[in-house]
PDB file of N, CA and C and ligand atoms in Angstrom:
ATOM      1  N   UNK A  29       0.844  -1.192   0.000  1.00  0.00           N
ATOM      2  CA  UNK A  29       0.000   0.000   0.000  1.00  0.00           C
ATOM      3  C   UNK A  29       0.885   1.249   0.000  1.00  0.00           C
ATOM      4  N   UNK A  30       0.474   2.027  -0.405  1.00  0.00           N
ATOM      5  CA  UNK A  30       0.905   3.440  -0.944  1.00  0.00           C
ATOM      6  C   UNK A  30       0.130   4.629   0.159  1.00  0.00           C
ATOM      7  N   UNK A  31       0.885   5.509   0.812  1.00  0.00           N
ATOM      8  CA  UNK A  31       0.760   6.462   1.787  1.00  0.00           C
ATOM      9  C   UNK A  31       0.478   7.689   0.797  1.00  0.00           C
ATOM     10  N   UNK A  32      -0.550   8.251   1.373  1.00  0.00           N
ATOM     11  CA  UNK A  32      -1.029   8.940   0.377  1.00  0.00           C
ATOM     12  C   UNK A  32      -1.305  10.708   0.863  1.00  0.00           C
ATOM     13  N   UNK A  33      -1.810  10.859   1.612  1.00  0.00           N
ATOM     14  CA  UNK A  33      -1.364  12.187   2.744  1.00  0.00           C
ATOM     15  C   UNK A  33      -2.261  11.690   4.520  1.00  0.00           C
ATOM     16  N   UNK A  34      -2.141  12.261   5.049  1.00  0.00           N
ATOM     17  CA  UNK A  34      -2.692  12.382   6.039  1.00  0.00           C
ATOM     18  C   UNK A  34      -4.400  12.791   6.275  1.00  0.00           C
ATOM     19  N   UNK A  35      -5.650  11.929   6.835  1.00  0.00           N
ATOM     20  CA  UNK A  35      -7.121  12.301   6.522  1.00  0.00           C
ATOM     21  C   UNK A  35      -6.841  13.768   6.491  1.00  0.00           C
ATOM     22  N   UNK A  36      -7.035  14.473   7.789  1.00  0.00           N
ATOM     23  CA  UNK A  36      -7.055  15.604   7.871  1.00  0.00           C
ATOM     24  C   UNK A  36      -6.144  16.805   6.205  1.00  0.00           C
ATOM     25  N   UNK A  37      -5.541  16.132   6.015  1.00  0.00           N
ATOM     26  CA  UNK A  37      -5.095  16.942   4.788  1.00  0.00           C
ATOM     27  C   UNK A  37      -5.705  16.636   3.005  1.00  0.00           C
ATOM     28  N   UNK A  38      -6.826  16.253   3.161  1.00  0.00           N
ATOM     29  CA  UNK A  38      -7.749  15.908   2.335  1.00  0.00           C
ATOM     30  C   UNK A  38      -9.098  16.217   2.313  1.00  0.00           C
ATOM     31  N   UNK A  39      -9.844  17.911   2.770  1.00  0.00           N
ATOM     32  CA  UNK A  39     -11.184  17.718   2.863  1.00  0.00           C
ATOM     33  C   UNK A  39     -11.864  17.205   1.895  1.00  0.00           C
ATOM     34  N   UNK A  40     -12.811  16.974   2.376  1.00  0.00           N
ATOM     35  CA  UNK A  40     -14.349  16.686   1.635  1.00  0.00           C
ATOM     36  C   UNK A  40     -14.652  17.971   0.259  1.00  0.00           C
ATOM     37  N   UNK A  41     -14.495  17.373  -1.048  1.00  0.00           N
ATOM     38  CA  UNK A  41     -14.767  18.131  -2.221  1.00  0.00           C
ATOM     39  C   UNK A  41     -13.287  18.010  -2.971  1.00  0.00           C
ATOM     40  N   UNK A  42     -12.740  17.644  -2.409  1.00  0.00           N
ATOM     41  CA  UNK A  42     -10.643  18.112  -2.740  1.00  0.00           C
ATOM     42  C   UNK A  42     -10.026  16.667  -2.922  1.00  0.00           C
ATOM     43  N   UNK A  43      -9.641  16.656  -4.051  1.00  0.00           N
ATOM     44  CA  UNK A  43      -8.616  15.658  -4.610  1.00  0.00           C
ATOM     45  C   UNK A  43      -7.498  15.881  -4.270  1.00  0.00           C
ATOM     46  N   UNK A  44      -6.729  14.931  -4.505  1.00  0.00           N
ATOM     47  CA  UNK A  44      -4.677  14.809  -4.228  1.00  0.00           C
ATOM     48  C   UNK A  44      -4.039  13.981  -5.247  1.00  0.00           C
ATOM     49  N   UNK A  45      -3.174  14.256  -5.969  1.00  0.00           N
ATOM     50  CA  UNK A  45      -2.555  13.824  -6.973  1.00  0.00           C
ATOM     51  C   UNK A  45      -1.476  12.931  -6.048  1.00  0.00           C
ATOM     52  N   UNK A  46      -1.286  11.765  -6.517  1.00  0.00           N
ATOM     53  CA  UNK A  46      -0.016  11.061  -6.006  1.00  0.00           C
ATOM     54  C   UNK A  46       0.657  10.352  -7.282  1.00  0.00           C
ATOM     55  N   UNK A  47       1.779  10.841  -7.226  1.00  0.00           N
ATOM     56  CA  UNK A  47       3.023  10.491  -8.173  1.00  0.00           C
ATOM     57  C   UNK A  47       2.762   8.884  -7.649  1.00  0.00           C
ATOM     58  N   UNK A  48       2.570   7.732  -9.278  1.00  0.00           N
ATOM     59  CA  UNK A  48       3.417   6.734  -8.745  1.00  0.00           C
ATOM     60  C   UNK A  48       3.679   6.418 -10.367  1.00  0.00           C
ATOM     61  N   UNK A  49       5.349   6.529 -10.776  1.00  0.00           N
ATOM     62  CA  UNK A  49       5.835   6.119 -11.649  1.00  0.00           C
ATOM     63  C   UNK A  49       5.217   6.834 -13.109  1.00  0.00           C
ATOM     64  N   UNK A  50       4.862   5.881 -14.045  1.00  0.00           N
ATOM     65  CA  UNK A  50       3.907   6.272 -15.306  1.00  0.00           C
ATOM     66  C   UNK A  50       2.558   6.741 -15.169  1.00  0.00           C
ATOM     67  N   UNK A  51       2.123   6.282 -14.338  1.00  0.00           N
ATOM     68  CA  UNK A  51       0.891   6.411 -14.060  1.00  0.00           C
ATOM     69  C   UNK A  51       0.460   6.910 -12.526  1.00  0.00           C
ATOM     70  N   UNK A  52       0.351   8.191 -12.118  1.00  0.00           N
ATOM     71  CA  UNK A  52      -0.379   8.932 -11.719  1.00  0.00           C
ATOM     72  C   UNK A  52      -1.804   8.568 -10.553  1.00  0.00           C
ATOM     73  N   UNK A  53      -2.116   8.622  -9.763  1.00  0.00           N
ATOM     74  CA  UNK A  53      -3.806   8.416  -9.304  1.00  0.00           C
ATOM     75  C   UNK A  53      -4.022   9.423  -8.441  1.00  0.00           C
ATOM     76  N   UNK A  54      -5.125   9.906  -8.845  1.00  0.00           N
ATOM     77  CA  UNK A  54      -5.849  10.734  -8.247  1.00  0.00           C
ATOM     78  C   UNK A  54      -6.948   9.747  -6.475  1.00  0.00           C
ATOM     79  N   UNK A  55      -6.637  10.976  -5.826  1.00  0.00           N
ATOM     80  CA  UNK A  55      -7.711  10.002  -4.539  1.00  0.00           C
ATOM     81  C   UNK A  55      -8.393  11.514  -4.299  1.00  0.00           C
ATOM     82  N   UNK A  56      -9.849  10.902  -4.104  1.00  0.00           N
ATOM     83  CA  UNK A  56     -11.024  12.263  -4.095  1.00  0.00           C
ATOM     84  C   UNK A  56     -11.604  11.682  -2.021  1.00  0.00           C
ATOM     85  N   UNK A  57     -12.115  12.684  -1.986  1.00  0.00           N
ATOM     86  CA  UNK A  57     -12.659  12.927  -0.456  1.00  0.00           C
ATOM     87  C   UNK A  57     -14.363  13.178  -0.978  1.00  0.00           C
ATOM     88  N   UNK A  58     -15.407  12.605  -1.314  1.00  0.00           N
ATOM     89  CA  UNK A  58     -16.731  12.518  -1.613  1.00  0.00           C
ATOM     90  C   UNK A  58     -17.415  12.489  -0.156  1.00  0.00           C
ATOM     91  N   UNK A  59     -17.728  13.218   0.682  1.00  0.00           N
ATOM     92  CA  UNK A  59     -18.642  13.474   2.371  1.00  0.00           C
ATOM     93  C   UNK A  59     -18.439  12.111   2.803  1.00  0.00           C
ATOM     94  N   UNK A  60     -17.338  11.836   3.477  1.00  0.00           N
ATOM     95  CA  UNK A  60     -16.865  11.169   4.245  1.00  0.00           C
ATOM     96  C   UNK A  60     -15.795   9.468   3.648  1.00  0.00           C
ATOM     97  N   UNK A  61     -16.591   9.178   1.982  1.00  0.00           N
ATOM     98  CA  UNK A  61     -15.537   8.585   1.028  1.00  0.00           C
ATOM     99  C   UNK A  61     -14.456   8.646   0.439  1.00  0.00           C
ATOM    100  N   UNK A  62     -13.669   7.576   0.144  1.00  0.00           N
ATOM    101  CA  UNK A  62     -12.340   8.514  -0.298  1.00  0.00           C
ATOM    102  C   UNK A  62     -12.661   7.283  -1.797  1.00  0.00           C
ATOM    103  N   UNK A  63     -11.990   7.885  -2.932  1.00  0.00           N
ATOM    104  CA  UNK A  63     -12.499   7.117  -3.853  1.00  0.00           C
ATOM    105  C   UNK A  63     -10.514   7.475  -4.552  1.00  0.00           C
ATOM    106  N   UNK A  64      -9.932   6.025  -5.337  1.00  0.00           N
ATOM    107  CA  UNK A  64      -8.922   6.457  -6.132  1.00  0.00           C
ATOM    108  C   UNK A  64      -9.460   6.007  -7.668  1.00  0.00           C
ATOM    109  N   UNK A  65      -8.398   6.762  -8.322  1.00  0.00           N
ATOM    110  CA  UNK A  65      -8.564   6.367 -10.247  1.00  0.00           C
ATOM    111  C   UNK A  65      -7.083   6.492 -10.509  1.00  0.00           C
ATOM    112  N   UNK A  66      -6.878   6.290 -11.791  1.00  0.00           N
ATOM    113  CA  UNK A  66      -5.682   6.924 -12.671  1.00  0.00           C
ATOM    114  C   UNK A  66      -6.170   8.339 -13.046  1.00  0.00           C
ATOM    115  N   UNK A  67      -5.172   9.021 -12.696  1.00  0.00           N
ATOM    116  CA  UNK A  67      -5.305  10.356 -12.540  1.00  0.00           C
ATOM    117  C   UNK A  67      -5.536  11.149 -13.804  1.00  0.00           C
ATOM    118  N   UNK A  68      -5.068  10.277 -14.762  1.00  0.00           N
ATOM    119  CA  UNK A  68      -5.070  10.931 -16.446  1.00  0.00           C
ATOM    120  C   UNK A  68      -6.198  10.788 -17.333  1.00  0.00           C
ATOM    121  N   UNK A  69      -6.642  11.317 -17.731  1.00  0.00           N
ATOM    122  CA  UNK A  69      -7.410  10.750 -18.161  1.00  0.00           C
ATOM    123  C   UNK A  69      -7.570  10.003 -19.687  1.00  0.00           C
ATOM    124  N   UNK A  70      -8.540   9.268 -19.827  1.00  0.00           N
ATOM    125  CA  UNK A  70      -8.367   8.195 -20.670  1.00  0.00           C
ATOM    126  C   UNK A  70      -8.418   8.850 -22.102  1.00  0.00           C
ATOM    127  N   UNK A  71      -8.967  10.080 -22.636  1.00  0.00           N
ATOM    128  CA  UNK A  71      -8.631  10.605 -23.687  1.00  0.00           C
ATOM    129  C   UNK A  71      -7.853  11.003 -24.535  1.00  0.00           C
ATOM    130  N   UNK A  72      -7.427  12.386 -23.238  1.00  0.00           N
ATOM    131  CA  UNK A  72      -5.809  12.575 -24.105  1.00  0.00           C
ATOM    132  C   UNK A  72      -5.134  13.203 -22.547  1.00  0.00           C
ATOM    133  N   UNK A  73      -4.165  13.826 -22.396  1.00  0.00           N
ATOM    134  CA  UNK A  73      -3.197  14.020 -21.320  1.00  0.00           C
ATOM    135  C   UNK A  73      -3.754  14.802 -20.283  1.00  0.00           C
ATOM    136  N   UNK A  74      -5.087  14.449 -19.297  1.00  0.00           N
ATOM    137  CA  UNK A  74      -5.211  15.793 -18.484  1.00  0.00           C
ATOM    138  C   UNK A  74      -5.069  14.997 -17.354  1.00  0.00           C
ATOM    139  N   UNK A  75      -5.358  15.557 -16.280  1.00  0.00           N
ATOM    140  CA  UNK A  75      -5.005  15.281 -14.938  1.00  0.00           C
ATOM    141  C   UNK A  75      -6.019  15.914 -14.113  1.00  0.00           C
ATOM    142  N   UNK A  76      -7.015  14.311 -14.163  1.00  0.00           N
ATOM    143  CA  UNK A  76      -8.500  14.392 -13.211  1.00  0.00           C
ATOM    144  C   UNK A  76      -8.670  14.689 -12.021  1.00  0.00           C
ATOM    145  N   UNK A  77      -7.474  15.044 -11.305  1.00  0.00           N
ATOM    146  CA  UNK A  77      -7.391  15.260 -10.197  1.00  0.00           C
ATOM    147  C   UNK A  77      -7.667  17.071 -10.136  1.00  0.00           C
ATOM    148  N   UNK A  78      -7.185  17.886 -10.925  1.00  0.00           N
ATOM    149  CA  UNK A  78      -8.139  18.767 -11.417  1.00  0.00           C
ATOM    150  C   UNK A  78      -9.197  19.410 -11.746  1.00  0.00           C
ATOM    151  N   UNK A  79      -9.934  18.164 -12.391  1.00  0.00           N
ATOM    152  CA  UNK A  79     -11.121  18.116 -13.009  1.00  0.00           C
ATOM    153  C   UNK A  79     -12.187  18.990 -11.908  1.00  0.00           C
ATOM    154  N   UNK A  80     -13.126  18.969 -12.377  1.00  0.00           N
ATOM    155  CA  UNK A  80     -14.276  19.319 -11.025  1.00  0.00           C
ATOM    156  C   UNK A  80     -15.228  18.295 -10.228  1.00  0.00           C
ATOM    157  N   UNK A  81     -15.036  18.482  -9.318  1.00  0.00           N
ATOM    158  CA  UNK A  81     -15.985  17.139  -8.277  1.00  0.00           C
ATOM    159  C   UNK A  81     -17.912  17.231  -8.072  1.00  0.00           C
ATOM    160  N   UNK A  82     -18.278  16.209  -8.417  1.00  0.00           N
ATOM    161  CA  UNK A  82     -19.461  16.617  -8.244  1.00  0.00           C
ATOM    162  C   UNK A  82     -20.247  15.198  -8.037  1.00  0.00           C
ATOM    163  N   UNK A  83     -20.700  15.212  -6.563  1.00  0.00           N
ATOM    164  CA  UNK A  83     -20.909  13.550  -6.460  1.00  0.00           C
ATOM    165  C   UNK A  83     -19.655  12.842  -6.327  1.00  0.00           C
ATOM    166  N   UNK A  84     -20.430  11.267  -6.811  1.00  0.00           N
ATOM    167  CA  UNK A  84     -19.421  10.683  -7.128  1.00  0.00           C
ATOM    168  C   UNK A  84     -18.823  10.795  -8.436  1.00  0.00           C
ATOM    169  N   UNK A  85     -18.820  11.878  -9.348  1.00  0.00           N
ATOM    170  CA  UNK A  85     -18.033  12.041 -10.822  1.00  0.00           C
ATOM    171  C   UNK A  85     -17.167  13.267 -10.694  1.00  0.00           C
ATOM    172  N   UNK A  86     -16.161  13.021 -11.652  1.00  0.00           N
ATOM    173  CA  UNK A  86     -14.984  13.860 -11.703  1.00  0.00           C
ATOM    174  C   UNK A  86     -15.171  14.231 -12.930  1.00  0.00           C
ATOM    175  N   UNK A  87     -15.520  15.839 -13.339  1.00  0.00           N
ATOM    176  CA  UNK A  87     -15.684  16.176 -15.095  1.00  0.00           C
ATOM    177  C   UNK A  87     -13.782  16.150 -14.923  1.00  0.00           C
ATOM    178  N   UNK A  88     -13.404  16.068 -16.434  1.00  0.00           N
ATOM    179  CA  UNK A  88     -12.287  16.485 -16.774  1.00  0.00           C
ATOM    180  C   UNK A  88     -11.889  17.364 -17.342  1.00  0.00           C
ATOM    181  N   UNK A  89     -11.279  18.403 -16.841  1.00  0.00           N
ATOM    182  CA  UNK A  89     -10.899  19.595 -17.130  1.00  0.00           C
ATOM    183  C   UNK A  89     -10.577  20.273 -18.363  1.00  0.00           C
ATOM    184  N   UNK A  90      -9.970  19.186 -19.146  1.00  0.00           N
ATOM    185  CA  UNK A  90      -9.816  19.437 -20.950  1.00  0.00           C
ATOM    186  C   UNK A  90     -11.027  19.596 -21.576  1.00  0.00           C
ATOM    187  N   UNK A  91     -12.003  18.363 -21.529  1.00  0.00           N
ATOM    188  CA  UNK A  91     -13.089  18.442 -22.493  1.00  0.00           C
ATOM    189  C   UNK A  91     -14.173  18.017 -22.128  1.00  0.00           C
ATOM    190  N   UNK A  92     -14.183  17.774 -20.731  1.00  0.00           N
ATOM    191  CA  UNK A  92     -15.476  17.825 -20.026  1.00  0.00           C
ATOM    192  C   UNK A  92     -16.117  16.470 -20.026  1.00  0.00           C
ATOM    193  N   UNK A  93     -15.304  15.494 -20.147  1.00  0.00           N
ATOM    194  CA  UNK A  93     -15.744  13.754 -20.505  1.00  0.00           C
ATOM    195  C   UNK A  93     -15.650  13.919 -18.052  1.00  0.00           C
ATOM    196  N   UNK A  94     -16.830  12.795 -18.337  1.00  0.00           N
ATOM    197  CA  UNK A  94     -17.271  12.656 -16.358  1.00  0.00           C
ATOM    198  C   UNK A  94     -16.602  10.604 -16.599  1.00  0.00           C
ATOM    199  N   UNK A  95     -16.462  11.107 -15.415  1.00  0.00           N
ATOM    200  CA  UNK A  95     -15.926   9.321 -15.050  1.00  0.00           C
ATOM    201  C   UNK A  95     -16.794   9.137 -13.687  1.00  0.00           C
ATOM    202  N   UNK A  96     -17.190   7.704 -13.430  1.00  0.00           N
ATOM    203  CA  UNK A  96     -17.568   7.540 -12.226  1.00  0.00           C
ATOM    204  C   UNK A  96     -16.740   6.998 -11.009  1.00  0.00           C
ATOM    205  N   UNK A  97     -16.058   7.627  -9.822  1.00  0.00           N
ATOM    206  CA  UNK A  97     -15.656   7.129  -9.039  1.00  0.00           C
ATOM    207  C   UNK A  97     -15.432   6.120  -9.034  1.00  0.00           C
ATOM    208  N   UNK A  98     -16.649   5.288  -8.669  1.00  0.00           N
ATOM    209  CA  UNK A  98     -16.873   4.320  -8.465  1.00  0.00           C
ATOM    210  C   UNK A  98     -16.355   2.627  -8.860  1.00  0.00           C
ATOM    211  N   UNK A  99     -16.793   3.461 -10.074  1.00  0.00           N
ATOM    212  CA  UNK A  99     -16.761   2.244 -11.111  1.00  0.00           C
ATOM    213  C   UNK A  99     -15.190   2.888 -12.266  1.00  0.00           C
ATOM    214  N   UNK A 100     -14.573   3.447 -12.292  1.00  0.00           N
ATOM    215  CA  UNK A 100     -14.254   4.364 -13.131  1.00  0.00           C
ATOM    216  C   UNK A 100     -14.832   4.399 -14.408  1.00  0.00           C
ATOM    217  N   UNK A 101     -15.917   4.135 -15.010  1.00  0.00           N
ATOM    218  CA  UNK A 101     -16.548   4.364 -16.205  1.00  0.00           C
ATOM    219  C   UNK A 101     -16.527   5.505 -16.745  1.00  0.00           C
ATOM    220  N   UNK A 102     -16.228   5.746 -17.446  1.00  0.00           N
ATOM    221  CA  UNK A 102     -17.017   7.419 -18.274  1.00  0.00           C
ATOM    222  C   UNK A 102     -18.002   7.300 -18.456  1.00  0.00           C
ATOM    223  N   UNK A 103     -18.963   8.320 -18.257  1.00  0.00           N
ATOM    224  CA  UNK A 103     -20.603   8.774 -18.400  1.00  0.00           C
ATOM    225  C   UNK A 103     -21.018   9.639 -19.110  1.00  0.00           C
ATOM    226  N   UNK A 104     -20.033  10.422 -19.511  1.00  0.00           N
ATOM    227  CA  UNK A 104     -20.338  11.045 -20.276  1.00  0.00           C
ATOM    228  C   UNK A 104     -19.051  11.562 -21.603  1.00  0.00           C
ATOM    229  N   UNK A 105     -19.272  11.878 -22.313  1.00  0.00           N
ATOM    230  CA  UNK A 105     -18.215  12.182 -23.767  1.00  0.00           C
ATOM    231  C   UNK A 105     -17.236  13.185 -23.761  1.00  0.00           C
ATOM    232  N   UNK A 106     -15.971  13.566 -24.491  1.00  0.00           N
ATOM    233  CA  UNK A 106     -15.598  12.127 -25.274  1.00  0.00           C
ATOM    234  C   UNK A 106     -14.764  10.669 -24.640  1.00  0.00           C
ATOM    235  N   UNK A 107     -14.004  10.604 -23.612  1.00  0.00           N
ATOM    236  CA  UNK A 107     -13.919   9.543 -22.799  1.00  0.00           C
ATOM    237  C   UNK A 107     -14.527   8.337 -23.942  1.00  0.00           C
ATOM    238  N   UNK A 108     -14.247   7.399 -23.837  1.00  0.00           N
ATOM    239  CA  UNK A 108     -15.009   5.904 -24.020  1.00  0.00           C
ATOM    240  C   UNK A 108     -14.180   4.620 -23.181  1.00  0.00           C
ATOM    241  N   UNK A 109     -12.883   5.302 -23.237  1.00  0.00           N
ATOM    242  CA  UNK A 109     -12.478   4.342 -22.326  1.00  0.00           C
ATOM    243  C   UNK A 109     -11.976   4.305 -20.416  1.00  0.00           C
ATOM    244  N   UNK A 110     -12.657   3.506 -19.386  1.00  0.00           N
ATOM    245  CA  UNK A 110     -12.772   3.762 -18.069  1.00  0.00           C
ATOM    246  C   UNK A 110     -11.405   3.609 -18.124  1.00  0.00           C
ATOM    247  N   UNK A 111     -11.096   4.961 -16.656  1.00  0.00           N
ATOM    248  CA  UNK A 111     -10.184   4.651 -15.835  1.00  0.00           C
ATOM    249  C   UNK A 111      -9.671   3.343 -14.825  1.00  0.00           C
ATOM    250  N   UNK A 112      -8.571   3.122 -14.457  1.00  0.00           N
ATOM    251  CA  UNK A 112      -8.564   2.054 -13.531  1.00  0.00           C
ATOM    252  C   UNK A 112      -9.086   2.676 -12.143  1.00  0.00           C
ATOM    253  N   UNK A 113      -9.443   1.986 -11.345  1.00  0.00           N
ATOM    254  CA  UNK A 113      -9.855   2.020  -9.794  1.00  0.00           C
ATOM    255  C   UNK A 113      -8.830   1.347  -8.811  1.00  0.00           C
ATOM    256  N   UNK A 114      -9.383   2.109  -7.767  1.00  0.00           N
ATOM    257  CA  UNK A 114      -7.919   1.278  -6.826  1.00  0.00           C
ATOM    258  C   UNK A 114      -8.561   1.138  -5.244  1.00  0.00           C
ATOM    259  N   UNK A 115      -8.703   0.704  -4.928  1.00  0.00           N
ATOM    260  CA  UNK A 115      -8.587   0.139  -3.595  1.00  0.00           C
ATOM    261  C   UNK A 115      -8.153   1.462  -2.296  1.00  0.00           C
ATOM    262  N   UNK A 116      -8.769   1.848  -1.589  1.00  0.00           N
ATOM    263  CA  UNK A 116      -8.359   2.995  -0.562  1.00  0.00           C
ATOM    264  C   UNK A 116      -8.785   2.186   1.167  1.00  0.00           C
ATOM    265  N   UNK A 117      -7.179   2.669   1.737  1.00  0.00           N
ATOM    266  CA  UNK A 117      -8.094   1.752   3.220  1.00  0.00           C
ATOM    267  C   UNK A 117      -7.274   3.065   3.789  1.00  0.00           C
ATOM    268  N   UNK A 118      -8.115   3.280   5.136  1.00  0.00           N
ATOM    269  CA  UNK A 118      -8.003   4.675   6.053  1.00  0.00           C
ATOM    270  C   UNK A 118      -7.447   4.146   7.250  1.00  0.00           C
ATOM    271  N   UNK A 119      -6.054   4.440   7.527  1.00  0.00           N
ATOM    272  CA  UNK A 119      -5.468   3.704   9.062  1.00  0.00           C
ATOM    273  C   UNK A 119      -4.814   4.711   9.526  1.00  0.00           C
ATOM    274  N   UNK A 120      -5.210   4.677  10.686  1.00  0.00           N
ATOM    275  CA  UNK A 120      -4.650   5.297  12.188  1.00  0.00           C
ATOM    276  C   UNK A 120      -4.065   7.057  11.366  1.00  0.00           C
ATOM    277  N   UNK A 121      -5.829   7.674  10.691  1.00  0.00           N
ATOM    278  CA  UNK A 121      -5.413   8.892  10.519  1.00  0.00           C
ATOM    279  C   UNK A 121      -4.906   8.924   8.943  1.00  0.00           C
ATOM    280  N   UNK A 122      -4.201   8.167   8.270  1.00  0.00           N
ATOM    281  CA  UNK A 122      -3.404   8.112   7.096  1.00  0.00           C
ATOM    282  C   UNK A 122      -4.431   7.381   5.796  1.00  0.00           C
ATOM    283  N   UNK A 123      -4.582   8.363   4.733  1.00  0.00           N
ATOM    284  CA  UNK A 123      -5.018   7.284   3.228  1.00  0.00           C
ATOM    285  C   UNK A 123      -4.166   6.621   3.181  1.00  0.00           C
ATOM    286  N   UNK A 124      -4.443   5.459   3.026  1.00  0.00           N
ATOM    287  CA  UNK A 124      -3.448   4.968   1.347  1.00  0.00           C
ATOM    288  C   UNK A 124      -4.194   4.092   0.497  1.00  0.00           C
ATOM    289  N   UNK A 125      -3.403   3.504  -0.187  1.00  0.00           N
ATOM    290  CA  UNK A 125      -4.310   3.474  -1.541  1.00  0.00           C
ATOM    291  C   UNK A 125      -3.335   1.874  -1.971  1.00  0.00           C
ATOM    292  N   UNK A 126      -4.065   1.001  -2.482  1.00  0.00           N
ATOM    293  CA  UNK A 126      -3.475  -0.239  -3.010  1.00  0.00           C
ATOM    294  C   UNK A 126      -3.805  -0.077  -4.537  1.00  0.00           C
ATOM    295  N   UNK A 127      -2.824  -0.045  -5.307  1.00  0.00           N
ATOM    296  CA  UNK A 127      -2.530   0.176  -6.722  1.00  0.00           C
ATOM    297  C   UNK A 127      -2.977  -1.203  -7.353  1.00  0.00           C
ATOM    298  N   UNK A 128      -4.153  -1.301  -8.267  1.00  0.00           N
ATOM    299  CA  UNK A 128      -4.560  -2.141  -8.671  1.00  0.00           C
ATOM    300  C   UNK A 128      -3.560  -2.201  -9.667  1.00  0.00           C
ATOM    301  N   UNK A 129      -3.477  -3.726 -10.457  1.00  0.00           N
ATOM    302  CA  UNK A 129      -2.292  -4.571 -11.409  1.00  0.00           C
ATOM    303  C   UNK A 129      -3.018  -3.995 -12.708  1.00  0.00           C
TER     304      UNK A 129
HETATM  305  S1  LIG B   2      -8.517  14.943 -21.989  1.00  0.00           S
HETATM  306 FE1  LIG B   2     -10.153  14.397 -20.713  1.00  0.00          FE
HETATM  307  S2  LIG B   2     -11.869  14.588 -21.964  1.00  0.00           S
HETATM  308 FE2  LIG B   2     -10.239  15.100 -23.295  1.00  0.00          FE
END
């Protein structure tokens, strides 16, 4: 698992970019959820961690394609292809995040 910042340094509405290697993940704070993705998005080079929060969807800041948290699906265009998802566990105060394969 991957240390990701401290709860308290993550409110509710506010993403955090964490460097890992090629690939990037964004972890979001949704009223009391913490949700991760690949931070880039699946179109062309932006960085969803940016994007705007609303719910559980992240628009993306380039061209306005929504992904779902959740599921990382896109919901809306141009996107067609989902982000990866990752795994988030909350200990003693600290995110981190298990980097799906
Ligand atoms: S780069 Fe994200 S929608 Fe185009």
């Amino acid at each position: 698992m991957i240390l990701v910042c401290a709860v308290a340094d993550l409110p509710d509405g506010e993403a955090h970019r964490l460097e890992h290697g090629d690939a990037p993940i964004a972890v979001f704070h949704v009223d009391g959820e913490y949700f991760a993705i690949d931070d880039t998005c699946t179109h062309q080079d932006a960085s969803l961690a940016e994007g705007w929060l609303e719910g559980c969807t992240v628009e993306c800041p380039l061209h306005a394609s929504c992904f779902d948290l959740r599921t990382g699906k896109p919901t809306g265009p141009p996107a067609k292809v989902p982000v990866r998802t990752h795994e988030v566990v909350v200990r003693d105060g600290n995110i981190y995040v298990e980097v799906s394969a």
